Structure formats: structure tokens, C-alpha cells
Short mmCIF file of C-alpha atoms in Angstrom, two decimals:
data_model
loop_
_atom_site.label_atom_id
_atom_site.label_comp_id
_atom_site.label_asym_id
_atom_site.label_seq_id
_atom_site.Cartn_x
_atom_site.Cartn_y
_atom_site.Cartn_z
CA MET A 1 13.44 -93.93 -0.64
CA LEU A 2 12.23 -97.33 -1.89
CA LYS A 3 8.68 -96.60 -0.69
CA LYS A 4 8.71 -93.26 -2.45
CA LEU A 5 9.88 -94.91 -5.68
CA SER A 6 7.29 -97.71 -5.44
CA ASP A 7 4.46 -95.19 -5.16
CA GLN A 8 5.52 -93.31 -8.28
CA ILE A 9 3.17 -93.55 -11.24
CA ILE A 10 4.00 -95.18 -14.57
CA ASN A 11 2.18 -93.10 -17.16
CA PRO A 12 0.54 -94.91 -20.13
CA ARG A 13 3.20 -93.88 -22.62
CA ARG A 14 6.07 -95.17 -20.49
CA ARG A 15 4.16 -98.36 -19.67
CA ALA A 16 3.47 -99.01 -23.36
CA TRP A 17 7.12 -98.62 -24.26
CA LEU A 18 8.16 -100.90 -21.39
CA VAL A 19 5.75 -103.59 -22.65
CA TRP A 20 6.95 -103.23 -26.24
CA LEU A 21 10.62 -103.29 -25.28
CA ALA A 22 10.02 -106.33 -23.07
CA PHE A 23 8.43 -108.11 -26.04
CA CYS A 24 11.33 -107.17 -28.35
CA PHE A 25 13.84 -108.38 -25.78
CA SER A 26 11.91 -111.65 -25.35
CA ILE A 27 12.22 -112.59 -29.04
CA LEU A 28 15.98 -112.06 -29.22
CA PRO A 29 16.68 -115.77 -28.53
CA LEU A 30 14.29 -116.67 -31.36
CA ALA A 31 16.22 -114.43 -33.73
CA ALA A 32 19.61 -115.65 -32.47
CA ILE A 33 18.80 -119.34 -32.87
CA SER A 34 17.88 -118.79 -36.53
CA VAL A 35 21.60 -118.99 -37.30
CA PHE A 36 21.47 -122.71 -36.49
CA ALA A 37 18.40 -123.61 -38.62
CA HIS A 38 18.65 -126.20 -41.41
CA PRO A 39 16.30 -127.59 -44.08
CA SER A 40 14.36 -130.82 -43.68
CA ALA A 41 11.57 -132.91 -45.25
CA ASP A 42 9.67 -130.95 -47.93
CA ASP A 43 12.35 -128.27 -48.00
CA PHE A 44 14.31 -130.69 -50.18
CA ASN A 45 11.78 -132.02 -52.68
CA TYR A 46 10.23 -128.61 -53.37
CA SER A 47 13.65 -127.13 -54.18
CA VAL A 48 15.31 -129.87 -56.23
CA LEU A 49 15.04 -127.90 -59.49
CA THR A 50 15.98 -124.53 -58.02
CA ARG A 51 19.06 -125.89 -56.25
CA ARG A 52 20.17 -127.65 -59.42
CA CYS A 53 19.78 -124.44 -61.43
CA TRP A 54 21.73 -122.40 -58.90
CA VAL A 55 24.58 -124.94 -58.69
CA GLU A 56 24.82 -125.33 -62.46
CA THR A 57 24.20 -121.75 -63.65
CA GLY A 58 24.44 -119.37 -60.70
CA SER A 59 21.67 -117.42 -62.43
CA LEU A 60 18.84 -116.00 -60.35
CA VAL A 61 16.68 -115.76 -63.47
CA GLN A 62 17.08 -119.48 -64.11
CA VAL A 63 16.28 -120.20 -60.46
CA LEU A 64 13.04 -118.21 -60.72
CA LYS A 65 12.12 -120.12 -63.88
CA ALA A 66 12.75 -123.37 -62.04
CA ALA A 67 10.55 -122.17 -59.17
CA ALA A 68 7.78 -121.48 -61.68
CA GLY A 69 8.22 -124.98 -63.10
CA THR A 70 7.96 -126.44 -59.60
CA THR A 71 4.71 -124.53 -59.08
CA VAL A 72 3.22 -125.94 -62.28
CA TYR A 73 4.26 -129.46 -61.33
CA TYR A 74 2.69 -129.39 -57.87
CA PHE A 75 -0.43 -127.61 -59.15
CA ASN A 76 -1.03 -130.57 -61.45
CA GLU A 77 0.38 -133.43 -59.40
CA TRP A 78 -0.25 -132.79 -55.70
CA GLN A 79 -2.21 -129.69 -54.60
CA GLY A 80 -3.65 -126.55 -56.13
CA LEU A 81 -1.53 -124.02 -54.25
CA TYR A 82 -0.35 -121.82 -57.10
CA VAL A 83 1.76 -119.37 -55.04
CA SER A 84 3.10 -121.42 -52.13
CA PRO A 85 5.18 -123.86 -54.24
CA PHE A 86 6.95 -120.92 -55.88
CA LEU A 87 7.99 -119.58 -52.46
CA GLN A 88 8.79 -123.05 -51.15
CA ALA A 89 11.04 -123.74 -54.14
CA LEU A 90 13.06 -120.68 -53.12
CA GLN A 91 13.98 -121.99 -49.69
CA PRO A 92 17.17 -120.09 -48.77
CA ALA A 93 19.49 -123.11 -48.50
CA VAL A 94 19.27 -123.38 -52.29
CA PHE A 95 21.85 -120.57 -52.32
CA GLY A 96 24.03 -122.19 -49.65
CA GLU A 97 23.32 -124.06 -46.43
CA SER A 98 24.20 -121.08 -44.23
CA ALA A 99 21.62 -118.93 -46.04
CA TYR A 100 18.79 -121.00 -44.55
CA MET A 101 18.80 -118.74 -41.49
CA ALA A 102 17.25 -116.01 -43.66
CA GLY A 103 13.98 -117.95 -43.73
CA PRO A 104 13.20 -117.89 -39.97
CA LEU A 105 14.39 -114.27 -39.66
CA PHE A 106 12.20 -113.19 -42.59
CA LEU A 107 9.14 -115.03 -41.29
CA LEU A 108 9.58 -113.69 -37.77
CA ALA A 109 9.97 -110.16 -39.13
CA VAL A 110 6.92 -110.27 -41.42
CA HIS A 111 4.78 -111.79 -38.68
CA VAL A 112 5.70 -109.04 -36.23
CA ALA A 113 5.44 -106.21 -38.79
CA ALA A 114 2.10 -107.32 -40.27
CA THR A 115 0.50 -108.01 -36.89
CA HIS A 116 1.76 -104.70 -35.49
CA PHE A 117 0.32 -102.89 -38.51
CA PHE A 118 -3.00 -104.71 -38.09
CA PHE A 119 -3.19 -103.65 -34.44
CA TYR A 120 -2.34 -100.09 -35.46
CA VAL A 121 -5.33 -99.94 -37.78
CA LEU A 122 -7.61 -101.76 -35.35
CA ILE A 123 -6.71 -99.77 -32.22
CA ARG A 124 -5.81 -96.36 -33.61
CA LYS A 125 -8.07 -96.05 -36.65
CA VAL A 126 -11.10 -98.25 -36.04
CA LEU A 127 -11.45 -98.14 -32.25
CA LYS A 128 -10.06 -94.60 -31.80
CA GLY A 129 -7.47 -95.64 -29.23
CA THR A 130 -4.29 -93.78 -28.37
CA GLY A 131 -0.78 -94.55 -29.53
CA SER A 132 0.11 -95.91 -26.09
CA GLN A 133 -2.89 -98.23 -26.09
CA TRP A 134 -1.95 -99.53 -29.53
CA LEU A 135 1.66 -100.15 -28.55
CA GLU A 136 0.73 -101.94 -25.35
CA LEU A 137 -1.99 -104.15 -26.82
CA SER A 138 0.16 -104.98 -29.83
CA GLY A 139 3.08 -105.98 -27.63
CA ILE A 140 0.92 -108.20 -25.42
CA GLY A 141 -0.81 -109.78 -28.43
CA LEU A 142 2.48 -110.52 -30.17
CA PHE A 143 3.97 -111.96 -26.99
CA LEU A 144 1.03 -114.36 -26.66
CA MET A 145 1.15 -115.30 -30.34
CA ILE A 146 4.86 -115.95 -30.66
CA HIS A 147 5.77 -117.43 -27.29
CA LEU A 148 2.71 -119.65 -26.85
CA MET A 149 2.23 -120.69 -30.48
CA PRO A 150 1.43 -124.42 -30.72
CA GLY A 151 4.28 -125.31 -33.10
CA THR A 152 7.26 -122.95 -33.19
CA VAL A 153 9.40 -125.04 -35.50
CA GLU A 154 6.58 -125.25 -38.08
CA GLY A 155 5.77 -121.60 -37.56
CA PHE A 156 9.22 -120.11 -38.22
CA TYR A 157 12.11 -122.57 -38.47
CA TRP A 158 10.92 -125.15 -40.98
CA TYR A 159 10.75 -122.90 -44.02
CA ASN A 160 8.53 -125.05 -46.24
CA GLY A 161 5.67 -125.23 -43.77
CA ALA A 162 6.15 -121.78 -42.27
CA VAL A 163 6.12 -119.90 -45.57
CA ASN A 164 2.87 -121.62 -46.51
CA TYR A 165 1.10 -120.58 -43.30
CA THR A 166 2.85 -117.88 -41.26
CA PHE A 167 3.64 -115.82 -44.36
CA PHE A 168 0.08 -115.96 -45.66
CA TYR A 169 -1.29 -115.11 -42.22
CA ALA A 170 0.95 -112.01 -42.32
CA LEU A 171 -0.31 -111.21 -45.83
CA LEU A 172 -3.92 -111.39 -44.61
CA MET A 173 -3.16 -109.06 -41.69
CA ALA A 174 -1.49 -106.55 -44.04
CA MET A 175 -4.49 -106.73 -46.38
CA ILE A 176 -6.95 -106.08 -43.57
CA GLY A 177 -4.93 -103.05 -42.51
CA LEU A 178 -4.78 -101.68 -46.07
CA THR A 179 -8.52 -102.23 -46.43
CA TRP A 180 -9.24 -99.52 -43.87
CA TYR A 181 -7.25 -97.00 -45.91
CA CYS A 182 -9.05 -98.12 -49.05
CA CYS A 183 -12.48 -97.67 -47.47
CA GLN A 184 -11.57 -94.29 -45.98
CA ALA A 185 -9.95 -92.88 -49.13
CA GLY A 186 -11.69 -89.68 -50.19
CA ARG A 187 -10.54 -89.69 -53.81
CA LYS A 188 -12.01 -92.23 -56.20
CA GLY A 189 -8.62 -92.69 -57.88
CA THR A 190 -6.94 -93.58 -54.61
CA ARG A 191 -9.74 -95.95 -53.70
CA ALA A 192 -9.56 -97.55 -57.16
CA TRP A 193 -5.83 -98.32 -57.09
CA LEU A 194 -6.00 -99.57 -53.52
CA THR A 195 -8.90 -101.83 -54.50
CA GLY A 196 -6.85 -103.12 -57.43
CA LEU A 197 -3.86 -103.76 -55.18
CA LEU A 198 -6.03 -105.61 -52.66
CA MET A 199 -7.56 -107.72 -55.42
CA VAL A 200 -4.11 -108.76 -56.60
CA LEU A 201 -3.03 -109.50 -53.03
CA GLY A 202 -6.27 -111.41 -52.49
CA PHE A 203 -5.61 -113.62 -55.50
CA ILE A 204 -2.07 -114.22 -54.18
CA LEU A 205 -3.52 -115.03 -50.75
CA ALA A 206 -5.77 -117.69 -52.29
CA GLY A 207 -2.70 -119.33 -53.84
CA GLY A 208 -1.48 -120.28 -50.38
CA ASN A 209 -3.11 -122.36 -47.67
CA GLN A 210 -6.89 -122.63 -47.69
CA VAL A 211 -7.38 -121.51 -44.08
CA THR A 212 -6.14 -117.94 -44.58
CA SER A 213 -7.88 -117.60 -47.95
CA PHE A 214 -11.17 -118.85 -46.46
CA ALA A 215 -10.72 -116.43 -43.55
CA GLY A 216 -10.15 -113.63 -46.08
CA ILE A 217 -13.35 -114.48 -47.95
CA LEU A 218 -15.36 -114.44 -44.72
CA PHE A 219 -13.81 -111.14 -43.61
CA TYR A 220 -14.48 -109.27 -46.84
CA LEU A 221 -17.99 -110.65 -47.27
CA ALA A 222 -18.89 -109.78 -43.67
CA CYS A 223 -17.43 -106.26 -43.92
CA GLY A 224 -19.06 -105.71 -47.30
CA ALA A 225 -22.43 -106.80 -45.97
CA ALA A 226 -22.06 -104.63 -42.85
CA ARG A 227 -21.15 -101.58 -44.93
CA GLY A 228 -23.93 -102.31 -47.41
CA LEU A 229 -26.48 -102.28 -44.60
CA GLY A 230 -25.07 -99.04 -43.21
CA LYS A 231 -25.03 -95.46 -44.43
CA GLU A 232 -22.12 -95.87 -46.86
CA LYS A 233 -23.55 -98.39 -49.31
CA LYS A 234 -21.46 -97.08 -52.22
CA LYS A 235 -18.23 -97.93 -50.39
CA CYS A 236 -19.06 -101.63 -50.04
CA LEU A 237 -18.11 -102.38 -53.66
CA PRO A 238 -14.31 -102.57 -53.05
CA LEU A 239 -14.90 -105.09 -50.28
CA PHE A 240 -17.00 -107.35 -52.48
CA LEU A 241 -14.49 -107.05 -55.33
CA VAL A 242 -11.66 -108.20 -53.07
CA ALA A 243 -13.87 -111.03 -51.78
CA ALA A 244 -14.51 -112.03 -55.41
CA ALA A 245 -10.79 -112.05 -56.20
CA ILE A 246 -10.02 -114.30 -53.22
CA THR A 247 -12.97 -116.54 -54.05
CA ALA A 248 -11.82 -116.92 -57.67
CA GLY A 249 -8.38 -117.97 -56.47
CA PHE A 250 -9.89 -120.27 -53.85
CA ILE A 251 -11.98 -122.03 -56.51
CA LEU A 252 -8.91 -122.35 -58.74
CA ASN A 253 -7.06 -123.82 -55.78
CA VAL A 254 -9.64 -126.42 -54.77
CA THR A 255 -10.52 -127.49 -58.34
CA ALA A 256 -6.90 -127.88 -59.49
CA PRO A 257 -5.82 -131.30 -60.84
CA GLY A 258 -3.30 -131.62 -58.02
CA THR A 259 -5.95 -131.07 -55.37
CA ALA A 260 -7.94 -133.99 -56.80
CA VAL A 261 -4.80 -136.14 -56.56
CA ARG A 262 -4.30 -135.26 -52.91
CA GLN A 263 -7.99 -135.59 -52.08
CA ALA A 264 -7.88 -139.16 -53.37
CA THR A 265 -5.49 -139.98 -50.51
CA CYS A 266 -7.93 -138.61 -47.87
CA LEU A 267 -10.50 -141.38 -47.54
CA ASP A 268 -12.02 -140.49 -44.16
CA ARG A 269 -13.82 -137.21 -44.83
CA PRO A 270 -16.79 -136.23 -42.65
CA GLY A 271 -19.08 -134.40 -45.11
CA VAL A 272 -20.72 -131.03 -44.48
CA ALA A 273 -22.59 -131.82 -41.25
CA GLY A 274 -19.68 -133.80 -39.87
CA THR A 275 -17.28 -130.97 -40.75
CA ILE A 276 -19.34 -128.47 -38.75
CA LEU A 277 -19.56 -130.75 -35.71
CA LEU A 278 -15.87 -131.60 -35.89
CA SER A 279 -14.92 -127.91 -36.23
CA VAL A 280 -16.99 -126.94 -33.18
CA SER A 281 -15.35 -129.78 -31.27
CA ASN A 282 -11.91 -128.47 -32.35
CA VAL A 283 -12.74 -125.03 -30.97
CA LEU A 284 -13.70 -126.46 -27.58
CA VAL A 285 -10.62 -128.69 -27.39
CA TYR A 286 -8.09 -126.07 -28.45
CA MET A 287 -9.70 -123.30 -26.42
CA THR A 288 -9.45 -125.48 -23.31
CA ASP A 289 -5.75 -125.99 -23.99
CA TRP A 290 -4.96 -122.37 -24.87
CA LEU A 291 -6.86 -120.61 -22.09
CA HIS A 292 -4.52 -121.75 -19.33
CA PRO A 293 -3.73 -119.56 -16.28
CA PHE A 294 -0.56 -118.05 -17.76
CA PHE A 295 -2.42 -116.97 -20.90
CA LEU A 296 -5.04 -115.30 -18.70
CA VAL A 297 -2.35 -113.59 -16.61
CA CYS A 298 -0.82 -112.18 -19.81
CA LEU A 299 -4.27 -111.12 -20.99
CA ALA A 300 -4.83 -109.36 -17.66
CA ALA A 301 -1.94 -107.02 -18.51
CA ALA A 302 -4.03 -105.76 -21.42
CA VAL A 303 -6.96 -104.72 -19.22
CA PRO A 304 -5.87 -101.09 -18.58
CA SER A 305 -5.37 -100.32 -22.27
CA ALA A 306 -8.39 -102.37 -23.32
CA TRP A 307 -10.56 -100.37 -20.89
CA GLY A 308 -9.19 -97.14 -22.33
CA VAL A 309 -9.87 -98.29 -25.91
CA ALA A 310 -13.41 -99.33 -25.03
CA ARG A 311 -14.11 -95.94 -23.46
CA ASN A 312 -12.53 -94.03 -26.36
CA PHE A 313 -14.66 -95.88 -28.90
CA ARG A 314 -17.75 -95.24 -26.78
CA LYS A 315 -17.02 -91.51 -26.67
CA ALA A 316 -16.28 -91.29 -30.40
CA THR A 317 -19.25 -93.30 -31.66
CA GLY A 318 -21.74 -93.74 -28.81
CA PHE A 319 -21.52 -97.51 -29.25
CA SER A 320 -23.24 -99.32 -26.37
CA TYR A 321 -21.62 -102.78 -26.62
CA PRO A 322 -24.87 -104.77 -26.71
CA CYS A 323 -25.28 -108.54 -26.37
CA PRO A 324 -21.85 -109.61 -25.09
CA LEU A 325 -22.91 -113.26 -25.31
CA ALA A 326 -23.52 -112.81 -29.03
CA ALA A 327 -20.01 -111.39 -29.38
CA VAL A 328 -18.56 -114.45 -27.63
CA ILE A 329 -20.60 -116.82 -29.80
CA GLY A 330 -19.56 -114.88 -32.90
CA ALA A 331 -15.89 -115.27 -31.99
CA GLY A 332 -16.43 -118.99 -31.49
CA ALA A 333 -18.16 -119.23 -34.87
CA VAL A 334 -15.19 -117.54 -36.56
CA MET A 335 -12.82 -120.02 -34.96
CA ALA A 336 -15.01 -122.97 -36.02
CA ALA A 337 -15.12 -121.64 -39.59
CA LEU A 338 -11.30 -121.61 -39.72
CA TYR A 339 -11.18 -125.37 -39.10
CA CYS A 340 -13.79 -126.19 -41.75
CA PRO A 341 -11.53 -126.30 -44.86
CA SER A 342 -9.07 -128.75 -43.31
CA ASN A 343 -11.74 -130.89 -41.65
CA TYR A 344 -13.79 -131.08 -44.85
CA ALA A 345 -10.80 -131.90 -47.06
CA GLN A 346 -8.80 -134.17 -44.76
CA GLY A 347 -11.01 -135.17 -41.85
CA PHE A 348 -8.83 -133.55 -39.18
CA SER A 349 -7.93 -130.03 -38.02
CA GLY A 350 -4.47 -129.97 -39.57
CA ASN A 351 -0.83 -129.96 -38.54
CA TYR A 352 0.80 -127.49 -36.18
CA ARG A 353 1.62 -125.06 -38.98
CA LEU A 354 -2.11 -124.70 -39.64
CA ILE A 355 -3.07 -124.65 -35.96
CA ASN A 356 -0.56 -121.81 -35.49
CA VAL A 357 -2.64 -119.61 -37.81
CA THR A 358 -5.88 -120.38 -36.00
CA TYR A 359 -4.12 -119.62 -32.71
CA PHE A 360 -2.88 -116.24 -33.99
CA ILE A 361 -6.45 -115.31 -34.91
CA PHE A 362 -7.66 -116.66 -31.55
CA VAL A 363 -5.35 -114.22 -29.73
CA ILE A 364 -6.70 -111.33 -31.81
CA LEU A 365 -10.28 -112.37 -31.05
CA MET A 366 -9.51 -112.61 -27.33
CA LEU A 367 -8.18 -109.06 -27.26
CA ILE A 368 -11.19 -107.78 -29.22
CA LEU A 369 -13.53 -109.62 -26.84
CA LEU A 370 -11.68 -108.14 -23.88
CA VAL A 371 -12.30 -104.64 -25.23
CA TYR A 372 -15.92 -105.49 -25.95
CA LEU A 373 -16.66 -106.99 -22.53
CA LEU A 374 -14.96 -104.14 -20.70
CA GLY A 375 -16.96 -101.70 -22.81
CA TRP A 376 -20.17 -103.53 -21.90
CA ILE A 377 -19.28 -103.37 -18.20
CA SER A 378 -18.57 -99.63 -18.43
CA VAL A 379 -21.91 -98.98 -20.17
CA LYS A 380 -23.74 -101.03 -17.53
CA LEU A 381 -22.11 -98.95 -14.81
CA GLU A 382 -23.08 -95.77 -16.63
CA ASN A 383 -26.68 -96.88 -16.95
CA GLN A 384 -26.81 -97.69 -13.24
CA GLY A 385 -25.74 -94.15 -12.40
CA PHE A 386 -22.09 -94.94 -11.70
CA SER A 387 -20.53 -92.58 -14.22
CA PRO A 388 -18.07 -91.20 -11.62
CA VAL A 389 -16.94 -94.78 -10.96
CA VAL A 390 -16.39 -95.33 -14.70
CA LYS A 391 -14.37 -92.14 -14.87
CA SER A 392 -12.25 -93.06 -11.86
CA LEU A 393 -11.65 -96.55 -13.25
CA GLY A 394 -10.46 -94.98 -16.49
CA GLU A 395 -8.04 -92.75 -14.60
CA ALA A 396 -6.82 -95.69 -12.51
CA ALA A 397 -6.33 -97.81 -15.63
CA GLY A 398 -4.10 -95.17 -17.11
CA ARG A 399 -2.01 -94.61 -13.99
CA ILE A 400 -0.26 -97.63 -12.48
CA SER A 401 2.34 -97.41 -9.74
CA TRP A 402 5.68 -99.16 -9.76
CA LYS A 403 4.46 -101.14 -6.75
CA SER A 404 1.47 -102.48 -8.73
CA ALA A 405 3.75 -103.25 -11.67
CA ALA A 406 6.16 -105.15 -9.42
CA ILE A 407 3.30 -107.22 -7.99
CA TYR A 408 2.11 -108.04 -11.48
CA VAL A 409 5.61 -109.09 -12.60
CA PHE A 410 5.83 -111.39 -9.56
CA VAL A 411 2.48 -113.00 -10.40
CA PHE A 412 3.56 -113.26 -14.05
CA LEU A 413 6.73 -115.15 -13.09
CA VAL A 414 4.85 -117.45 -10.70
CA PHE A 415 2.42 -118.52 -13.43
CA LEU A 416 5.16 -118.63 -16.08
CA TYR A 417 7.23 -121.27 -14.30
CA PRO A 418 4.83 -124.23 -14.77
CA VAL A 419 4.44 -123.54 -18.50
CA ARG A 420 7.99 -122.37 -19.26
CA GLU A 421 8.66 -125.33 -21.56
CA ARG A 422 5.72 -124.26 -23.74
CA LEU A 423 7.32 -120.87 -24.39
CA SER A 424 9.14 -120.51 -27.71
CA GLY A 425 11.64 -118.02 -26.32
CA PHE A 426 12.46 -120.21 -23.32
CA ASN A 427 13.08 -123.24 -25.54
CA ALA A 428 15.26 -121.21 -27.89
CA LEU A 429 17.26 -119.73 -25.03
CA THR A 430 17.71 -123.15 -23.41
CA SER A 431 19.04 -124.67 -26.65
CA LEU A 432 21.43 -121.76 -27.08
CA VAL A 433 22.75 -121.91 -23.53
CA ASN A 434 23.17 -125.70 -23.27
CA GLY A 435 24.91 -125.85 -26.63
CA LYS A 436 22.39 -128.15 -28.32
CA ALA A 437 21.60 -125.62 -31.05
CA ALA A 438 25.29 -125.26 -31.95
CA ARG A 439 25.82 -129.02 -31.87
CA TYR A 440 22.81 -129.63 -34.13
CA ASP A 441 24.20 -126.99 -36.49
CA ARG A 442 27.62 -128.68 -36.66
CA GLU A 443 26.07 -132.07 -37.34
CA ALA A 444 23.77 -130.67 -40.06
CA ASP A 445 26.70 -128.83 -41.66
CA GLY A 446 28.67 -132.07 -41.60
CA ARG A 447 25.88 -133.85 -43.45
CA ASP A 448 25.70 -131.06 -46.02
CA ALA A 449 29.46 -131.16 -46.64
CA LEU A 450 29.44 -134.96 -47.00
CA LEU A 451 26.50 -134.97 -49.42
CA THR A 452 27.80 -132.05 -51.45
CA ALA A 453 31.15 -133.77 -52.00
CA ALA A 454 29.65 -137.19 -52.84
CA ASP A 455 29.59 -138.67 -56.33
CA GLU A 456 26.28 -139.15 -58.10
CA ASP A 457 26.49 -142.98 -58.01
CA GLU A 458 27.07 -143.15 -54.23
CA VAL A 459 24.62 -144.21 -51.52
CA ILE A 460 25.43 -142.10 -48.48
CA GLU A 461 24.88 -143.36 -44.96
CA LEU A 462 24.31 -140.54 -42.47
CA GLU A 463 24.73 -140.56 -38.72
CA PRO A 464 21.57 -139.76 -36.72
CA PHE A 465 21.42 -136.39 -34.99
CA THR A 466 22.60 -136.70 -31.41
CA VAL A 467 20.52 -133.67 -30.41
CA LYS A 468 17.15 -132.46 -31.65
CA PRO A 469 16.46 -128.94 -30.36
CA LYS A 470 12.73 -128.40 -29.94
CA VAL A 471 12.70 -125.10 -31.82
CA LEU A 472 14.93 -126.22 -34.71
CA PHE A 473 14.36 -129.91 -35.41
CA PHE A 474 11.37 -130.93 -37.52
CA GLU A 475 11.85 -134.32 -39.23
CA ASP A 476 14.77 -136.54 -40.25
CA ILE A 477 15.32 -139.09 -42.99
CA ASP A 478 14.66 -142.81 -42.49
CA PRO A 479 16.83 -145.97 -42.37
CA SER A 480 15.01 -147.06 -45.54
CA PRO A 481 16.27 -145.52 -48.80
CA ASP A 482 12.75 -145.87 -50.25
CA ASN A 483 11.29 -143.35 -47.81
CA TRP A 484 10.13 -140.22 -49.66
CA LYS A 485 12.25 -137.97 -47.44
CA ASN A 486 15.36 -139.99 -48.25
CA GLN A 487 14.59 -139.84 -51.94
CA ALA A 488 14.06 -136.08 -51.75
CA VAL A 489 17.44 -135.53 -50.06
CA ALA A 490 19.18 -137.79 -52.58
CA GLU A 491 17.65 -135.96 -55.53
CA TYR A 492 18.39 -132.57 -53.96
CA TYR A 493 22.12 -133.40 -53.63
CA GLY A 494 22.30 -135.43 -56.85
CA VAL A 495 23.37 -138.73 -55.27
CA LYS A 496 22.09 -142.26 -55.85
CA GLY A 497 20.64 -142.69 -52.38
CA VAL A 498 20.66 -141.62 -48.75
CA ILE A 499 20.01 -143.74 -45.67
CA LEU A 500 20.10 -143.10 -41.95
CA LYS A 501 22.39 -145.33 -39.89
CA GLU A 502 20.47 -147.40 -37.35
CA GLU A 503 20.80 -146.04 -33.83
#
């Protein structure tokens, strides 16, 4: 009976749903631990005005006005991000400490939805893949992105940093997906309003972090140039218009008074040539870290669907997948370009919240390269007279037995064990099970209650956290009341000062 079951075939549709359901199940701990998230560091100083307005007036309109005022202040005094500060000023704890959980849940949801939509357009519309192939590749890509992201707390659970990077990454993915519909629209009116929408979204994108806006400029210029050199020259205009909108916002961002203020604090900048060399070095360093055996084992699960996508695109377009080395170099060049804004402005590749975005794009590029390389292999086999072999490989890729699946799961678990502490879901689950997440939540709630009840002329001494869950904890205040984080917390709660008791 067991042998008969193990030899049964898992068809592509069932396999795709199993992969997608496994991914959804794997992020449940990440959603559950959001309940225990609390604000820290810049969450406080960006939302001083909005919290004060909410406490004093209870008016959402007044809160939005305060968020606009915060945006103007930071645009002139610290950095030229003209959209991010507005969102950062609306960190959910402004409306009550328990509301902070909405931030991680929102960011996790928009990341998954936007990336899934991007893969839908890429696999189903551009590469002519099937629904099963899209579902499977999307699930694997999202698993790699979310569970192996370099900095989970800065990617989802610290709202201030996450909304400035993860949210704008999601916006870029949504824009890229909408761009396909814009370019394929038959009616001029439809194409016109979609172009207008994308231009608005592009200008909003440029008001966030410079990495995603720079990536957007490169994408739209490259696609516009490719379409301009092709048969549909007239349809390249929307792409260039969107690129122009992002570029205009990018220029506004980098030339803002606040950007000059922040740049004055970055004394060790490498210049143009140094930026390029440093960015290439970053690619090599991070790629070495990210391409570990477990990542490759996860990527191997995408091979059957990637082979099918490569063959479908070949049949639909006749594309021959030339120069695979050029494709690899091109992917490396894209990654290097993503590090250029931060390296040029600050002299280093950025914090984890920025590296998360480059890692998300890295995963996408790895899946695209996998399709490309498998397509190249299939064309080589065809040209050598092995068309029957190509056909049989395609059939085998679409039909996997339960025995093969069980072997893969075993290998997956073997390679997972050494890197388990790098997995976001494992860390979240561990903190939930051992009670550290709940304990951190109680201690943070205790601080909030103490500070909320304090008089404005008091200096409050706070106990250090006894636990610091890896997924939830970002930064704490300092024993010195003059530390900027202490001052931000004091101003946020309207007290004279806040200090951390010496451990």
C-alpha cells in the first residue's frame, strides 16, 4: 500500500497549491508575533506631533495635518524624503500602543500581495507560463525572501524603517506589474490613464528611499529603450514618461535642503569611481553570504516550474536564450547599481532595512536566471538533436511522485537545520513558544503605562528589557538622558526626561 502511494504522481496543479499552502503556513508565526511588536528609536521622534494631536484632539484630520508638518520639517532639516516622513509620522502606536501590531501585519501583507502580483505578470503574462508555474515560483520566491531576509525586524517589525523600505519595494513591484497592462492596453484612453497613474505612483516612489527609486528609473529607462529599439516604438513613450516622473522626484529628493544637512554628516564618501568599485565588492560579499546550500536547495524546488516556463516562452516566441554569461553579468550589474546610491551618499552599503530590498530583488533575479539558464540548456539540447530528451524532461518536470517529493523534503530539512536560526519564521516561532515575545510585550506595555501616567516635569527611569526577541527588538534608550533616543521618547510622552537604569 505504501509503495503504491509513493509511486503516485503529484500533478503540477496540486504541487503548486502544496507549495503555496506550505509558504502561507510558514508565515503564520510571523503574523502571530506581530501582536507583541512595540515602537522604538525613530518611531518616537517622527511621530511626536501626530501623537500629540491625537491625544489632545482625537481628530484624524488634525493628525494628518501634523504628519504633513513632520514631512516639511524633515525635508528641510534632515533628508529629502517627501513621502516617507508622512507615513512614518503615522506609526500605528500614535493611536494606542496596542495598535502598533497593525504596522507589521500591513507590511507583511503588502509585501506578499505586491510580490505575488509581480510574479503573476512576469510568469503568466510576460513568460507565458501556466497558473501552476506562477503559483509555485511565487511561493518559493516569497519563502526565500521572507524567511532568509537579512534583517527581519527592520523589514517588518520596526515600523519606521520598514515603511521606508519594504513598503516602497512593494510599491515598485506593483508598478512594474501595472506597467505590463499599460503597455498592452489597446485603447489610447486606457493607456493614457494608466500612464498617468504610474507617473503619480512613480513620483510617490521617489519620495521614499533612494534605492527603490533608482531601481525604478533604471527599469523604466531600460524597458523604454528596449521597446524603442523593437517593433513597437510608439508604445515606449509611457515608459519614458514614468521614468521622467521618478527622476523628477529623485532630483527633488537629493537636492532637498535636508539632504544637504545629512550629507554634511557623511565625511567619508568614495566618489564615482570608488562607488562603483565598492558596489561591485558589495555584490560579491553579499552574494557569497546569500548563496548558501539551503538557499540553493530551496531554489532547486523551482527547477520543474522554471523548466516549464522556459519551454513555454520558447514555444510562444521562439526565443533562443543566447549568451547566458551576459545574462549573469547583467544580473550582477543590476545588483551593483542598487548599492550605488547608498555608497555614493554615505560610503557604505546601508543598514539591514536597505539590504533587505536588495536581497528581495536578488531573489527575483535568481529565479529569472534559473529560467534563462534552463532555457539555454533546453535549446542546446534541441540543437544537438535531442528534442525527444527535451520533451521527456518537460514531462518529467511536470510529473513528480510522492516518493521524489518525500526525498526532497528530507533533503530540505537536513540543509535547513544548520541555518534554522537565520530563518525569520523559526525565530518568530521560538520567541512565541519560549514566552520571550509575551514577556517583552508585558515589559513594553509597562513602560508605556508608566510614561503615559507621568507628569510633564518628571524624569522617568526605566528598567532594561530582560528579553530582546530577535524578530521584535530593534533598539533601546540609553542610560544618558542626552541620547537622541531618550529625548525622542521624552518628547513623545511629554515628560521632562527618560533614562535607562544601569544593568
